[in-house]
Amino acid sequence: MKTFMPSRRAFSARLLQVATAAAAALVAGVPQPSLAQPPASVQKHERAVNAVVHWNSVADQALTPGQGTNPMAHSRILAILHASIHDALNAIDRRYESYTPGLPAAKQAHPDAAVAAAAREVLVRLLPDQAALVETAYGRALAGIRDGSSKTAGIATGQAAAWATLNRRQDDGAAGAAIPYVPGTAPGEYQFTPPFDFAAQPLWGRVKPFVISVEDHELEGPQVLTSKAYARDFNYIKDIGHIASTTRSAEQTEIAKFWYEDSTLGWNRIANTVMRQRGTDAWDSARAFALVHFAMADGFIAGFGEKYRHRFWRPETAIRAAASDGNAQTEPDAAWKPLLITPPVPDYPSTHTVLGYAAAEVLIELFGDRERYALTSLTLPGVTREYRGFSKPAEENGLSRLYAGIHFRHAVRDGRRQGRDIGQVVAEALPRAR
């Protein structure tokens, strides 16, 4: 039986090849922005952009070509990036507690040089394919800072912060998460879904979290196949998630496609947009980005732990094989297809939902729930959606997986609960320095 490739680089390459071919209709024609430029919807509200927000935009551009390939690895990269930036700034002016303690104080160091150096070290190390883009941005950033001891100290501080974080995360388990996976064959057990012949990152749930204790966020598990609750969820997704559903509205179809984008990219764009509009300073921006990405990284870790503990089948498999589920209220449809491609991981919980609610909880804690902003998506080019606050987009983000036909309602409901719990814990991290 085929299994997916054990190499993390090979996994990404394989998933990119399959996803590009399978989802071309969604991502075709996505414009590539100029270096570190925000979406047009942001520009009209934008205030002066600090170095942290700028380098977040550089990272966003570096990760954009990898949309749909390995969002788990991307969540780790962004968390490491923003932990490093946060620590570099707080070595210069200690406003918040550090992620990795012990960095020497550098009160004379230039903050912008420190941010640039920290970002450059992390991104070149973890995204070597994007080194040219990063080095170009780095050269531009340093050219705008006056030469002298402050600039030199800033570079040294940023590099030290980056390597402290990189060394801390070196043996966190991410490198060994891509092991071969053989799916089960019993009713309810996860099986590969077309066009994939592998399962992604089965051991990602064992990666060391950034903030949480994973055991505090375990879930009860999916519904019993023979239960009435399972039958209700089965028939709901069979109806609304079908590729040719007559129940799903045009608005729901738009939501499915809009939020199909990787959570790491979509919610990072929300955070970036809000901080541009509010004009947050570098220290507050650094902490905010770090917390948002800690929440999403830990959401993937806790969520994947549950996914591969329960190994529950996806709707596509369940509907085609309903004759085997022992439930008189479900009927099979061997030709059933979802609206969108099912990602190659088990159903329960929906980590897309986990990440959305985790990020939203952090953003609500930091900025409240009334901020107005416009949002675009890589997976539905040309469409802009308007939001107020973070609760509504988190809700849409979760519902999108139902409208797309790729998750059961129970996976979304429990993903919401797990995500909220994670976000509330992470929001308390990196407190003000005493």
Tab-separated table of C-alpha atoms in Angstrom:
chain	number	residue	atom	x	y	z
A	1	MET	CA	0.000	0.000	0.000
A	2	LYS	CA	1.274	3.462	-0.823
A	3	THR	CA	2.360	5.758	1.972
A	4	PHE	CA	3.508	9.332	1.933
A	5	MET	CA	7.138	10.309	1.819
A	6	PRO	CA	9.100	10.442	5.080
A	7	SER	CA	11.192	13.467	4.114
A	8	ARG	CA	9.626	16.798	5.095
A	9	ARG	CA	11.022	18.426	1.938
A	10	ALA	CA	9.755	15.515	-0.178
A	11	PHE	CA	6.350	15.724	1.489
A	12	SER	CA	6.037	19.403	0.649
A	13	ALA	CA	7.123	18.835	-2.926
A	14	ARG	CA	4.668	15.965	-3.367
A	15	LEU	CA	1.751	17.842	-1.832
A	16	LEU	CA	2.546	20.909	-3.898
A	17	GLN	CA	2.505	18.820	-7.071
A	18	VAL	CA	-0.834	17.179	-6.263
A	19	ALA	CA	-2.513	20.254	-4.809
A	20	THR	CA	-1.474	22.457	-7.695
A	21	ALA	CA	-2.976	20.076	-10.209
A	22	ALA	CA	-6.123	19.448	-8.174
A	23	ALA	CA	-6.903	23.009	-7.105
A	24	ALA	CA	-5.764	25.007	-10.114
A	25	ALA	CA	-9.239	26.432	-10.630
A	26	LEU	CA	-9.135	28.026	-7.194
A	27	VAL	CA	-5.704	29.612	-7.273
A	28	ALA	CA	-5.264	30.454	-10.936
A	29	GLY	CA	-4.583	34.072	-11.580
A	30	VAL	CA	-3.529	35.014	-8.057
A	31	PRO	CA	-1.499	38.206	-8.451
A	32	GLN	CA	1.945	38.321	-6.858
A	33	PRO	CA	2.388	41.478	-4.785
A	34	SER	CA	5.471	43.654	-4.943
A	35	LEU	CA	7.878	43.186	-2.080
A	36	ALA	CA	6.177	43.578	1.299
A	37	GLN	CA	3.195	45.522	-0.041
A	38	PRO	CA	-0.157	45.093	1.748
A	39	PRO	CA	-3.359	44.230	-0.132
A	40	ALA	CA	-5.113	47.146	-1.834
A	41	SER	CA	-7.924	46.875	0.721
A	42	VAL	CA	-5.438	47.757	3.456
A	43	GLN	CA	-3.584	50.593	1.770
A	44	LYS	CA	-6.360	53.196	2.050
A	45	HIS	CA	-6.448	52.789	5.864
A	46	GLU	CA	-2.721	52.350	6.429
A	47	ARG	CA	-0.683	54.427	8.859
A	48	ALA	CA	3.117	54.447	9.108
A	49	VAL	CA	4.268	50.831	9.090
A	50	ASN	CA	6.802	49.729	11.689
A	51	ALA	CA	9.600	47.257	10.960
A	52	VAL	CA	7.762	44.325	12.570
A	53	VAL	CA	4.697	44.692	10.365
A	54	HIS	CA	6.939	45.201	7.343
A	55	TRP	CA	8.867	41.975	7.985
A	56	ASN	CA	5.640	40.117	8.596
A	57	SER	CA	4.622	41.175	5.088
A	58	VAL	CA	7.955	39.938	3.727
A	59	ALA	CA	7.337	36.582	5.427
A	60	ASP	CA	3.815	36.494	4.004
A	61	GLN	CA	5.184	36.964	0.508
A	62	ALA	CA	7.838	34.310	1.067
A	63	LEU	CA	5.187	31.810	2.207
A	64	THR	CA	2.552	32.636	-0.429
A	65	PRO	CA	4.004	30.321	-3.113
A	66	GLY	CA	3.576	27.456	-0.646
A	67	GLN	CA	-0.190	27.984	-0.194
A	68	GLY	CA	-1.838	24.585	0.097
A	69	THR	CA	1.356	22.606	0.642
A	70	ASN	CA	2.363	22.390	4.312
A	71	PRO	CA	0.577	24.862	6.605
A	72	MET	CA	1.766	22.944	9.673
A	73	ALA	CA	5.395	23.754	8.858
A	74	HIS	CA	4.402	27.318	7.957
A	75	SER	CA	2.779	27.794	11.372
A	76	ARG	CA	6.038	26.756	13.016
A	77	ILE	CA	8.098	29.092	10.819
A	78	LEU	CA	5.905	32.086	11.615
A	79	ALA	CA	5.926	31.319	15.335
A	80	ILE	CA	9.730	31.044	15.371
A	81	LEU	CA	10.036	34.216	13.295
A	82	HIS	CA	7.895	36.333	15.572
A	83	ALA	CA	9.291	34.868	18.790
A	84	SER	CA	12.734	35.936	17.548
A	85	ILE	CA	11.600	39.438	16.622
A	86	HIS	CA	9.810	39.823	19.953
A	87	ASP	CA	12.876	38.741	21.917
A	88	ALA	CA	15.213	41.003	19.935
A	89	LEU	CA	13.125	44.076	20.657
A	90	ASN	CA	12.739	43.236	24.325
A	91	ALA	CA	16.497	42.884	24.675
A	92	ILE	CA	16.692	46.545	23.616
A	93	ASP	CA	13.788	47.780	25.754
A	94	ARG	CA	12.309	45.175	28.079
A	95	ARG	CA	8.585	45.855	27.911
A	96	TYR	CA	7.413	42.218	27.804
A	97	GLU	CA	8.791	38.903	28.991
A	98	SER	CA	10.866	37.035	26.414
A	99	TYR	CA	9.994	33.741	24.769
A	100	THR	CA	13.579	32.493	25.179
A	101	PRO	CA	15.168	34.056	28.287
A	102	GLY	CA	18.818	34.963	28.631
A	103	LEU	CA	19.455	37.334	25.742
A	104	PRO	CA	21.869	40.077	26.892
A	105	ALA	CA	20.472	43.578	27.211
A	106	ALA	CA	21.312	45.804	24.239
A	107	LYS	CA	19.923	49.205	25.125
A	108	GLN	CA	21.921	51.051	22.444
A	109	ALA	CA	20.958	48.716	19.600
A	110	HIS	CA	18.867	50.040	16.709
A	111	PRO	CA	15.407	48.357	16.871
A	112	ASP	CA	14.849	48.268	13.100
A	113	ALA	CA	18.240	46.653	12.510
A	114	ALA	CA	17.484	44.073	15.194
A	115	VAL	CA	14.099	43.231	13.668
A	116	ALA	CA	15.571	42.935	10.172
A	117	ALA	CA	18.449	40.730	11.309
A	118	ALA	CA	16.216	38.434	13.355
A	119	ALA	CA	13.779	38.040	10.470
A	120	ARG	CA	16.518	37.476	7.930
A	121	GLU	CA	18.205	34.746	10.001
A	122	VAL	CA	14.978	32.810	10.545
A	123	LEU	CA	13.570	33.123	7.040
A	124	VAL	CA	16.789	32.257	5.198
A	125	ARG	CA	17.310	29.289	7.504
A	126	LEU	CA	13.767	27.899	7.329
A	127	LEU	CA	12.748	29.048	3.826
A	128	PRO	CA	15.938	28.656	1.789
A	129	ASP	CA	14.005	28.629	-1.486
A	130	GLN	CA	12.976	32.224	-0.747
A	131	ALA	CA	16.462	33.448	0.217
A	132	ALA	CA	16.754	35.851	-2.719
A	133	LEU	CA	13.532	37.630	-1.791
A	134	VAL	CA	14.548	37.821	1.866
A	135	GLU	CA	18.077	39.049	1.132
A	136	THR	CA	16.685	41.779	-1.116
A	137	ALA	CA	14.377	42.963	1.652
A	138	TYR	CA	17.232	42.772	4.161
A	139	GLY	CA	19.533	44.863	1.998
A	140	ARG	CA	16.856	47.523	1.584
A	141	ALA	CA	16.148	47.603	5.312
A	142	LEU	CA	19.779	48.023	6.323
A	143	ALA	CA	20.392	50.648	3.632
A	144	GLY	CA	17.835	52.861	5.367
A	145	ILE	CA	19.643	52.765	8.727
A	146	ARG	CA	22.620	55.006	9.450
A	147	ASP	CA	25.901	53.097	9.772
A	148	GLY	CA	27.425	53.052	13.216
A	149	SER	CA	27.601	51.207	16.516
A	150	SER	CA	23.811	51.255	17.042
A	151	LYS	CA	23.182	49.563	13.697
A	152	THR	CA	25.948	47.027	14.351
A	153	ALA	CA	24.562	46.245	17.786
A	154	GLY	CA	21.061	45.899	16.363
A	155	ILE	CA	22.211	43.355	13.793
A	156	ALA	CA	24.034	41.362	16.469
A	157	THR	CA	21.022	41.436	18.775
A	158	GLY	CA	18.641	40.285	16.063
A	159	GLN	CA	20.937	37.460	15.027
A	160	ALA	CA	21.372	36.342	18.634
A	161	ALA	CA	17.610	36.334	19.219
A	162	ALA	CA	16.995	34.327	16.060
A	163	TRP	CA	19.569	31.685	16.892
A	164	ALA	CA	18.379	31.410	20.471
A	165	THR	CA	14.893	30.585	19.189
A	166	LEU	CA	16.136	28.332	16.374
A	167	ASN	CA	18.330	26.374	18.770
A	168	ARG	CA	15.491	26.041	21.242
A	169	ARG	CA	13.216	24.612	18.537
A	170	GLN	CA	15.856	22.478	16.797
A	171	ASP	CA	14.742	19.170	18.338
A	172	ASP	CA	11.044	19.972	18.782
A	173	GLY	CA	9.871	16.946	16.791
A	174	ALA	CA	8.887	18.699	13.564
A	175	ALA	CA	11.624	17.045	11.518
A	176	GLY	CA	10.301	13.572	12.325
A	177	ALA	CA	6.576	14.226	11.908
A	178	ALA	CA	6.337	12.896	8.351
A	179	ILE	CA	6.288	9.125	8.798
A	180	PRO	CA	4.632	6.514	6.539
A	181	TYR	CA	0.949	6.011	7.262
A	182	VAL	CA	-1.132	2.956	6.451
A	183	PRO	CA	-4.868	3.699	6.691
A	184	GLY	CA	-7.321	1.357	8.329
A	185	THR	CA	-10.156	-0.332	6.492
A	186	ALA	CA	-12.844	-0.658	9.179
A	187	PRO	CA	-15.943	1.557	9.039
A	188	GLY	CA	-15.179	4.984	10.468
A	189	GLU	CA	-11.430	4.739	9.988
A	190	TYR	CA	-9.617	7.385	7.970
A	191	GLN	CA	-8.717	6.413	4.420
A	192	PHE	CA	-6.881	8.362	1.731
A	193	THR	CA	-9.115	10.728	-0.249
A	194	PRO	CA	-8.609	11.604	-3.918
A	195	PRO	CA	-6.359	12.829	-5.411
A	196	PHE	CA	-4.019	11.964	-2.514
A	197	ASP	CA	-2.391	8.633	-1.788
A	198	PHE	CA	-0.792	9.662	1.506
A	199	ALA	CA	-1.639	11.210	4.877
A	200	ALA	CA	0.112	14.367	6.003
A	201	GLN	CA	2.371	14.631	9.070
A	202	PRO	CA	1.018	11.819	11.293
A	203	LEU	CA	3.344	12.752	14.166
A	204	TRP	CA	2.777	16.514	14.112
A	205	GLY	CA	0.784	16.086	17.304
A	206	ARG	CA	4.039	15.184	19.057
A	207	VAL	CA	5.784	18.423	18.124
A	208	LYS	CA	6.679	20.438	21.221
A	209	PRO	CA	4.100	23.214	21.709
A	210	PHE	CA	5.114	26.854	21.992
A	211	VAL	CA	2.859	27.677	24.945
A	212	ILE	CA	0.180	25.130	25.833
A	213	SER	CA	0.191	21.752	27.512
A	214	VAL	CA	-1.372	19.450	24.918
A	215	GLU	CA	-2.965	17.176	27.514
A	216	ASP	CA	-5.112	20.098	28.636
A	217	HIS	CA	-6.751	20.289	25.225
A	218	GLU	CA	-7.759	16.722	24.466
A	219	LEU	CA	-11.202	16.055	22.997
A	220	GLU	CA	-13.808	13.363	23.562
A	221	GLY	CA	-13.725	12.084	19.997
A	222	PRO	CA	-16.062	11.739	17.008
A	223	GLN	CA	-19.638	10.521	17.119
A	224	VAL	CA	-20.559	6.847	17.243
A	225	LEU	CA	-21.394	5.671	13.718
A	226	THR	CA	-24.688	4.089	14.725
A	227	SER	CA	-25.954	7.161	16.620
A	228	LYS	CA	-28.730	9.534	15.564
A	229	ALA	CA	-26.321	12.461	15.997
A	230	TYR	CA	-23.932	10.944	13.464
A	231	ALA	CA	-26.792	10.347	11.023
A	232	ARG	CA	-27.883	13.997	11.321
A	233	ASP	CA	-24.358	15.238	10.618
A	234	PHE	CA	-23.936	12.715	7.818
A	235	ASN	CA	-27.098	13.787	6.024
A	236	TYR	CA	-26.362	17.481	6.527
A	237	ILE	CA	-22.906	17.312	4.953
A	238	LYS	CA	-24.118	14.953	2.234
A	239	ASP	CA	-26.629	17.595	1.191
A	240	ILE	CA	-24.887	20.928	1.653
A	241	GLY	CA	-21.331	19.808	0.860
A	242	HIS	CA	-21.991	18.053	-2.455
A	243	ILE	CA	-20.217	19.536	-5.450
A	244	ALA	CA	-23.581	20.124	-7.124
A	245	SER	CA	-25.629	20.903	-3.996
A	246	THR	CA	-28.936	22.661	-4.569
A	247	THR	CA	-29.146	23.544	-0.865
A	248	ARG	CA	-25.896	25.481	-0.591
A	249	SER	CA	-26.412	29.161	-1.413
A	250	ALA	CA	-24.137	31.300	-3.578
A	251	GLU	CA	-22.982	33.092	-0.415
A	252	GLN	CA	-22.095	29.790	1.246
A	253	THR	CA	-20.196	28.676	-1.842
A	254	GLU	CA	-18.231	31.934	-1.756
A	255	ILE	CA	-17.447	31.413	1.932
A	256	ALA	CA	-16.213	27.880	1.222
A	257	LYS	CA	-13.814	29.055	-1.458
A	258	PHE	CA	-12.744	32.260	0.298
A	259	TRP	CA	-11.741	30.475	3.511
A	260	TYR	CA	-10.149	27.505	1.737
A	261	GLU	CA	-6.841	29.357	2.004
A	262	ASP	CA	-4.356	28.064	4.576
A	263	SER	CA	-5.279	29.376	8.028
A	264	THR	CA	-1.728	30.506	8.702
A	265	LEU	CA	-1.803	32.870	5.724
A	266	GLY	CA	-5.387	34.088	6.068
A	267	TRP	CA	-5.251	34.884	9.781
A	268	ASN	CA	-1.793	36.379	9.481
A	269	ARG	CA	-3.242	38.750	6.881
A	270	ILE	CA	-6.016	39.727	9.302
A	271	ALA	CA	-3.492	40.493	12.036
A	272	ASN	CA	-1.272	42.431	9.623
A	273	THR	CA	-4.213	44.448	8.327
A	274	VAL	CA	-5.443	45.384	11.788
A	275	MET	CA	-2.014	46.431	13.003
A	276	ARG	CA	-1.471	48.594	9.935
A	277	GLN	CA	-4.803	50.295	10.497
A	278	ARG	CA	-4.255	50.828	14.209
A	279	GLY	CA	-0.640	51.946	13.856
A	280	THR	CA	0.561	49.709	16.705
A	281	ASP	CA	4.176	50.262	17.712
A	282	ALA	CA	6.932	47.722	17.091
A	283	TRP	CA	6.872	46.147	20.570
A	284	ASP	CA	3.110	45.661	20.650
A	285	SER	CA	3.117	44.403	17.070
A	286	ALA	CA	5.866	41.914	17.873
A	287	ARG	CA	3.978	40.499	20.844
A	288	ALA	CA	0.692	40.393	18.939
A	289	PHE	CA	2.159	38.504	15.972
A	290	ALA	CA	3.995	36.122	18.299
A	291	LEU	CA	0.825	35.292	20.230
A	292	VAL	CA	-1.308	34.863	17.094
A	293	HIS	CA	1.237	32.477	15.602
A	294	PHE	CA	1.861	30.624	18.865
A	295	ALA	CA	-1.888	30.027	19.009
A	296	MET	CA	-2.056	28.694	15.463
A	297	ALA	CA	1.100	26.593	15.787
A	298	ASP	CA	-0.163	25.056	19.020
A	299	GLY	CA	-3.595	24.628	17.423
A	300	PHE	CA	-2.074	22.446	14.727
A	301	ILE	CA	-0.105	20.458	17.303
A	302	ALA	CA	-3.071	19.793	19.600
A	303	GLY	CA	-5.438	19.264	16.665
A	304	PHE	CA	-3.160	16.816	14.876
A	305	GLY	CA	-2.679	14.905	18.092
A	306	GLU	CA	-6.435	14.357	18.142
A	307	LYS	CA	-6.691	13.709	14.398
A	308	TYR	CA	-4.282	10.797	14.499
A	309	ARG	CA	-5.529	9.521	17.854
A	310	HIS	CA	-9.092	9.132	16.538
A	311	ARG	CA	-8.330	8.668	12.804
A	312	PHE	CA	-11.933	9.334	11.781
A	313	TRP	CA	-12.983	9.110	8.165
A	314	ARG	CA	-13.768	12.116	6.014
A	315	PRO	CA	-17.293	12.770	4.641
A	316	GLU	CA	-16.178	11.764	1.155
A	317	THR	CA	-15.220	8.301	2.390
A	318	ALA	CA	-18.151	7.997	4.789
A	319	ILE	CA	-20.807	8.811	2.198
A	320	ARG	CA	-19.426	6.434	-0.385
A	321	ALA	CA	-19.101	3.646	2.184
A	322	ALA	CA	-22.268	4.308	4.195
A	323	ALA	CA	-23.551	0.785	3.638
A	324	SER	CA	-20.877	-0.382	6.086
A	325	ASP	CA	-21.545	2.067	8.948
A	326	GLY	CA	-24.370	0.098	10.601
A	327	ASN	CA	-26.685	3.116	10.667
A	328	ALA	CA	-30.130	2.658	9.110
A	329	GLN	CA	-30.493	6.438	8.684
A	330	THR	CA	-27.570	6.840	6.285
A	331	GLU	CA	-27.585	5.947	2.602
A	332	PRO	CA	-24.475	5.470	0.447
A	333	ASP	CA	-23.689	7.421	-2.701
A	334	ALA	CA	-20.733	5.891	-4.495
A	335	ALA	CA	-20.401	8.892	-6.822
A	336	TRP	CA	-20.529	11.625	-4.138
A	337	LYS	CA	-17.932	14.388	-4.373
A	338	PRO	CA	-17.328	17.421	-2.148
A	339	LEU	CA	-17.301	20.969	-3.456
A	340	LEU	CA	-13.560	21.293	-2.763
A	341	ILE	CA	-10.627	18.928	-2.476
A	342	THR	CA	-10.390	17.175	0.900
A	343	PRO	CA	-6.996	17.764	2.571
A	344	PRO	CA	-4.996	14.564	3.229
A	345	VAL	CA	-5.554	14.264	6.997
A	346	PRO	CA	-8.253	12.673	9.202
A	347	ASP	CA	-11.503	14.501	9.889
A	348	TYR	CA	-11.675	15.067	13.653
A	349	PRO	CA	-11.231	17.805	14.698
A	350	SER	CA	-11.203	20.430	11.968
A	351	THR	CA	-7.825	22.079	12.575
A	352	HIS	CA	-8.819	24.823	10.135
A	353	THR	CA	-11.529	25.669	12.659
A	354	VAL	CA	-9.151	25.233	15.595
A	355	LEU	CA	-6.682	27.744	14.152
A	356	GLY	CA	-9.327	30.298	13.259
A	357	TYR	CA	-10.852	30.379	16.726
A	358	ALA	CA	-7.439	30.272	18.426
A	359	ALA	CA	-6.209	33.276	16.435
A	360	ALA	CA	-9.513	35.104	16.936
A	361	GLU	CA	-9.377	34.665	20.720
A	362	VAL	CA	-5.902	36.212	20.814
A	363	LEU	CA	-6.926	39.117	18.586
A	364	ILE	CA	-10.067	39.775	20.650
A	365	GLU	CA	-7.988	39.848	23.832
A	366	LEU	CA	-5.543	42.313	22.249
A	367	PHE	CA	-7.822	44.570	20.190
A	368	GLY	CA	-11.407	43.884	21.177
A	369	ASP	CA	-14.050	42.580	18.781
A	370	ARG	CA	-15.195	45.680	16.891
A	371	GLU	CA	-12.349	46.472	14.472
A	372	ARG	CA	-13.542	47.037	10.900
A	373	TYR	CA	-11.411	45.770	8.024
A	374	ALA	CA	-11.538	44.288	4.545
A	375	LEU	CA	-10.026	40.913	3.680
A	376	THR	CA	-8.918	39.156	0.506
A	377	SER	CA	-8.043	35.508	-0.100
A	378	LEU	CA	-5.505	33.648	-2.209
A	379	THR	CA	-8.082	30.978	-3.021
A	380	LEU	CA	-10.767	33.332	-4.299
A	381	PRO	CA	-8.964	36.119	-6.170
A	382	GLY	CA	-10.920	39.268	-6.920
A	383	VAL	CA	-13.268	38.934	-3.954
A	384	THR	CA	-13.061	41.211	-0.904
A	385	ARG	CA	-15.144	40.563	2.201
A	386	GLU	CA	-15.821	43.140	4.917
A	387	TYR	CA	-15.734	42.298	8.623
A	388	ARG	CA	-16.204	43.883	12.009
A	389	GLY	CA	-14.287	42.127	14.740
A	390	PHE	CA	-12.894	38.606	14.776
A	391	SER	CA	-15.785	36.436	15.953
A	392	LYS	CA	-17.622	36.549	12.624
A	393	PRO	CA	-14.649	35.569	10.446
A	394	ALA	CA	-13.816	32.754	12.885
A	395	GLU	CA	-17.385	31.484	12.526
A	396	GLU	CA	-17.258	31.732	8.720
A	397	ASN	CA	-13.875	30.038	8.689
A	398	GLY	CA	-15.320	27.021	10.496
A	399	LEU	CA	-18.560	26.902	8.504
A	400	SER	CA	-16.555	27.000	5.283
A	401	ARG	CA	-15.441	23.411	5.882
A	402	LEU	CA	-19.066	22.277	5.938
A	403	TYR	CA	-19.968	24.193	2.793
A	404	ALA	CA	-16.875	22.736	1.113
A	405	GLY	CA	-18.025	19.218	2.001
A	406	ILE	CA	-14.777	18.275	3.746
A	407	HIS	CA	-15.662	18.070	7.468
A	408	PHE	CA	-18.483	16.754	9.628
A	409	ARG	CA	-20.265	19.289	11.852
A	410	HIS	CA	-18.996	17.568	14.986
A	411	ALA	CA	-15.393	18.074	13.836
A	412	VAL	CA	-16.100	21.779	13.391
A	413	ARG	CA	-17.963	22.166	16.696
A	414	ASP	CA	-15.216	20.503	18.713
A	415	GLY	CA	-12.570	22.343	16.697
A	416	ARG	CA	-14.206	25.595	17.766
A	417	ARG	CA	-14.054	24.584	21.418
A	418	GLN	CA	-10.457	23.420	21.228
A	419	GLY	CA	-9.396	26.559	19.348
A	420	ARG	CA	-11.052	28.919	21.814
A	421	ASP	CA	-9.438	27.161	24.760
A	422	ILE	CA	-5.999	27.319	23.147
A	423	GLY	CA	-6.375	30.973	22.210
A	424	GLN	CA	-7.401	31.936	25.739
A	425	VAL	CA	-4.325	30.242	27.193
A	426	VAL	CA	-1.904	31.668	24.641
A	427	ALA	CA	-3.274	35.205	25.027
A	428	GLU	CA	-1.811	35.275	28.554
A	429	ALA	CA	1.735	34.492	27.364
A	430	LEU	CA	4.578	37.018	27.069
A	431	PRO	CA	3.168	39.248	29.827
A	432	ARG	CA	4.442	42.733	30.634
A	433	ALA	CA	7.876	42.760	32.211
A	434	ARG	CA	7.987	43.409	35.925
